[in-house]
GROMACS .gro file of C-alpha atoms in nm:
model
  180
    1UNK     CA    1  -0.477   8.659  -8.520
    2UNK     CA    2  -0.642   8.435  -8.255
    3UNK     CA    3  -0.714   8.540  -7.900
    4UNK     CA    4  -0.597   8.337  -7.615
    5UNK     CA    5  -0.883   8.215  -7.395
    6UNK     CA    6  -0.843   8.332  -7.018
    7UNK     CA    7  -0.732   8.071  -6.792
    8UNK     CA    8  -0.872   7.981  -6.433
    9UNK     CA    9  -0.523   8.079  -6.314
   10UNK     CA   10  -0.518   8.413  -6.508
   11UNK     CA   11  -0.852   8.494  -6.350
   12UNK     CA   12  -0.743   8.437  -6.005
   13UNK     CA   13  -0.438   8.631  -6.056
   14UNK     CA   14  -0.641   8.930  -6.183
   15UNK     CA   15  -0.917   8.884  -5.928
   16UNK     CA   16  -0.607   8.856  -5.657
   17UNK     CA   17  -0.525   9.227  -5.752
   18UNK     CA   18  -0.858   9.370  -5.691
   19UNK     CA   19  -0.951   9.515  -5.359
   20UNK     CA   20  -1.226   9.389  -5.158
   21UNK     CA   21  -1.440   9.685  -5.294
   22UNK     CA   22  -1.381   9.610  -5.652
   23UNK     CA   23  -1.455   9.235  -5.583
   24UNK     CA   24  -1.787   9.313  -5.449
   25UNK     CA   25  -1.858   9.544  -5.744
   26UNK     CA   26  -1.766   9.252  -5.961
   27UNK     CA   27  -1.973   9.008  -5.802
   28UNK     CA   28  -2.274   9.235  -5.785
   29UNK     CA   29  -2.224   9.305  -6.147
   30UNK     CA   30  -2.261   8.923  -6.223
   31UNK     CA   31  -2.550   8.880  -5.985
   32UNK     CA   32  -2.730   9.185  -6.159
   33UNK     CA   33  -2.643   9.063  -6.531
   34UNK     CA   34  -2.679   8.695  -6.491
   35UNK     CA   35  -2.989   8.518  -6.377
   36UNK     CA   36  -2.792   8.183  -6.292
   37UNK     CA   37  -2.573   8.379  -6.085
   38UNK     CA   38  -2.840   8.544  -5.914
   39UNK     CA   39  -3.027   8.212  -5.848
   40UNK     CA   40  -2.689   8.050  -5.725
   41UNK     CA   41  -2.640   8.330  -5.469
   42UNK     CA   42  -3.027   8.310  -5.386
   43UNK     CA   43  -2.986   7.924  -5.310
   44UNK     CA   44  -2.662   7.963  -5.120
   45UNK     CA   45  -2.695   8.282  -4.913
   46UNK     CA   46  -3.080   8.365  -4.878
   47UNK     CA   47  -3.351   8.282  -4.699
   48UNK     CA   48  -3.549   8.194  -5.018
   49UNK     CA   49  -3.604   7.835  -5.019
   50UNK     CA   50  -3.482   7.593  -5.302
   51UNK     CA   51  -3.859   7.518  -5.349
   52UNK     CA   52  -3.937   7.879  -5.414
   53UNK     CA   53  -3.650   7.874  -5.699
   54UNK     CA   54  -3.758   7.540  -5.829
   55UNK     CA   55  -4.116   7.693  -5.871
   56UNK     CA   56  -3.970   7.983  -6.056
   57UNK     CA   57  -3.823   7.740  -6.316
   58UNK     CA   58  -4.137   7.548  -6.309
   59UNK     CA   59  -4.340   7.853  -6.403
   60UNK     CA   60  -4.108   7.902  -6.704
   61UNK     CA   61  -4.159   7.554  -6.841
   62UNK     CA   62  -4.541   7.560  -6.772
   63UNK     CA   63  -4.550   7.905  -6.965
   64UNK     CA   64  -4.426   7.752  -7.272
   65UNK     CA   65  -4.685   7.455  -7.269
   66UNK     CA   66  -4.964   7.647  -7.102
   67UNK     CA   67  -4.922   8.030  -7.115
   68UNK     CA   68  -5.166   8.282  -6.935
   69UNK     CA   69  -5.299   8.369  -7.248
   70UNK     CA   70  -5.323   8.170  -7.601
   71UNK     CA   71  -5.227   7.842  -7.693
   72UNK     CA   72  -4.877   7.696  -7.568
   73UNK     CA   73  -4.627   7.656  -7.834
   74UNK     CA   74  -4.449   7.343  -7.688
   75UNK     CA   75  -4.106   7.388  -7.808
   76UNK     CA   76  -3.878   7.168  -7.631
   77UNK     CA   77  -3.579   7.372  -7.659
   78UNK     CA   78  -3.749   7.641  -7.473
   79UNK     CA   79  -3.907   7.428  -7.198
   80UNK     CA   80  -3.575   7.266  -7.152
   81UNK     CA   81  -3.391   7.590  -7.098
   82UNK     CA   82  -3.483   7.634  -6.747
   83UNK     CA   83  -3.379   7.274  -6.643
   84UNK     CA   84  -3.038   7.370  -6.815
   85UNK     CA   85  -3.028   7.682  -6.605
   86UNK     CA   86  -3.110   7.521  -6.296
   87UNK     CA   87  -2.848   7.262  -6.340
   88UNK     CA   88  -2.600   7.513  -6.306
   89UNK     CA   89  -2.715   7.640  -5.970
   90UNK     CA   90  -2.861   7.311  -5.836
   91UNK     CA   91  -2.729   7.157  -5.491
   92UNK     CA   92  -3.000   6.884  -5.469
   93UNK     CA   93  -3.074   6.589  -5.715
   94UNK     CA   94  -3.433   6.566  -5.563
   95UNK     CA   95  -3.518   6.908  -5.684
   96UNK     CA   96  -3.345   6.864  -6.000
   97UNK     CA   97  -3.568   6.529  -6.062
   98UNK     CA   98  -3.865   6.727  -5.956
   99UNK     CA   99  -3.812   6.981  -6.210
  100UNK     CA  100  -3.747   6.724  -6.495
  101UNK     CA  101  -4.037   6.515  -6.407
  102UNK     CA  102  -4.247   6.839  -6.402
  103UNK     CA  103  -4.113   6.902  -6.760
  104UNK     CA  104  -4.258   6.556  -6.881
  105UNK     CA  105  -4.572   6.599  -6.676
  106UNK     CA  106  -4.626   6.937  -6.868
  107UNK     CA  107  -4.558   6.767  -7.206
  108UNK     CA  108  -4.780   6.493  -7.150
  109UNK     CA  109  -5.061   6.737  -7.051
  110UNK     CA  110  -4.968   6.934  -7.360
  111UNK     CA  111  -5.029   6.629  -7.583
  112UNK     CA  112  -5.358   6.530  -7.396
  113UNK     CA  113  -5.495   6.886  -7.442
  114UNK     CA  114  -5.375   6.961  -7.793
  115UNK     CA  115  -5.359   6.604  -7.959
  116UNK     CA  116  -5.083   6.412  -8.111
  117UNK     CA  117  -4.763   6.602  -8.169
  118UNK     CA  118  -4.500   6.400  -8.335
  119UNK     CA  119  -4.221   6.153  -8.278
  120UNK     CA  120  -3.950   6.433  -8.219
  121UNK     CA  121  -4.139   6.589  -7.947
  122UNK     CA  122  -4.202   6.237  -7.772
  123UNK     CA  123  -3.845   6.134  -7.818
  124UNK     CA  124  -3.748   6.459  -7.625
  125UNK     CA  125  -3.989   6.376  -7.356
  126UNK     CA  126  -3.863   6.012  -7.325
  127UNK     CA  127  -3.499   6.129  -7.317
  128UNK     CA  128  -3.589   6.370  -7.017
  129UNK     CA  129  -3.776   6.101  -6.835
  130UNK     CA  130  -3.486   5.869  -6.879
  131UNK     CA  131  -3.233   6.147  -6.740
  132UNK     CA  132  -3.458   6.218  -6.461
  133UNK     CA  133  -3.484   5.828  -6.369
  134UNK     CA  134  -3.103   5.787  -6.405
  135UNK     CA  135  -3.085   6.060  -6.128
  136UNK     CA  136  -3.366   5.865  -5.932
  137UNK     CA  137  -3.168   5.546  -5.935
  138UNK     CA  138  -2.818   5.693  -5.885
  139UNK     CA  139  -2.928   5.874  -5.568
  140UNK     CA  140  -3.208   5.620  -5.449
  141UNK     CA  141  -3.493   5.865  -5.463
  142UNK     CA  142  -3.738   5.581  -5.604
  143UNK     CA  143  -4.007   5.620  -5.345
  144UNK     CA  144  -4.035   5.992  -5.372
  145UNK     CA  145  -4.110   5.981  -5.743
  146UNK     CA  146  -4.263   5.634  -5.792
  147UNK     CA  147  -4.634   5.805  -5.781
  148UNK     CA  148  -4.561   6.082  -6.036
  149UNK     CA  149  -4.388   5.843  -6.255
  150UNK     CA  150  -4.687   5.609  -6.227
  151UNK     CA  151  -4.906   5.897  -6.314
  152UNK     CA  152  -4.731   5.987  -6.610
  153UNK     CA  153  -4.760   5.631  -6.730
  154UNK     CA  154  -5.138   5.622  -6.682
  155UNK     CA  155  -5.167   5.967  -6.861
  156UNK     CA  156  -4.997   5.853  -7.173
  157UNK     CA  157  -5.218   5.545  -7.250
  158UNK     CA  158  -5.341   5.581  -7.607
  159UNK     CA  159  -5.070   5.849  -7.724
  160UNK     CA  160  -4.939   5.734  -8.042
  161UNK     CA  161  -4.567   5.706  -8.162
  162UNK     CA  162  -4.484   5.438  -7.916
  163UNK     CA  163  -4.469   5.705  -7.667
  164UNK     CA  164  -4.638   5.517  -7.361
  165UNK     CA  165  -4.420   5.201  -7.443
  166UNK     CA  166  -4.106   5.398  -7.436
  167UNK     CA  167  -4.188   5.571  -7.083
  168UNK     CA  168  -4.308   5.200  -6.962
  169UNK     CA  169  -3.976   5.048  -7.059
  170UNK     CA  170  -3.767   5.323  -6.884
  171UNK     CA  171  -3.986   5.302  -6.574
  172UNK     CA  172  -3.950   4.935  -6.560
  173UNK     CA  173  -3.588   4.928  -6.591
  174UNK     CA  174  -3.561   5.182  -6.311
  175UNK     CA  175  -3.834   5.053  -6.067
  176UNK     CA  176  -3.817   4.698  -6.180
  177UNK     CA  177  -4.217   4.708  -6.124
  178UNK     CA  178  -4.429   4.613  -6.408
  179UNK     CA  179  -4.695   4.890  -6.453
  180UNK     CA  180  -4.933   4.955  -6.719
   0.00000   0.00000   0.00000
């Protein structure tokens, strides 16, 4: 026997039967249990600034590469998770790109700190850089992120696996600006 998935219409009907107090209790429960819901309402309703929320996500990324104690693990799946979470609550493409570029910056610093990683790691970094620069292109954010992208290129010189060359190709495609 298969269970039927709840449709949006069914959810609306069910929620429509709730009293205002029950709706408040339901939303409060979601807020308490799910960080994404909490951050959504933090961004939408509170005086906490978007940059404060972004900094919380940046701290999660940094912790994977450079924890307060011990050596970073550099697991891309763990470091990408804050970006996926932020995308669920994000209203501002500039903040999203900021977070994505920060991820790449941390990955580059991780490589420069601990040595060559491997092709899969670099492919993941290139993919995030590419996604970020597509958003830059779509939203005409070129001037905002140009210096940071250029710094990434500078910091990747000498890293193996064609990493620098891959980032360079993405950069030139977005900025139409040769840079080495």
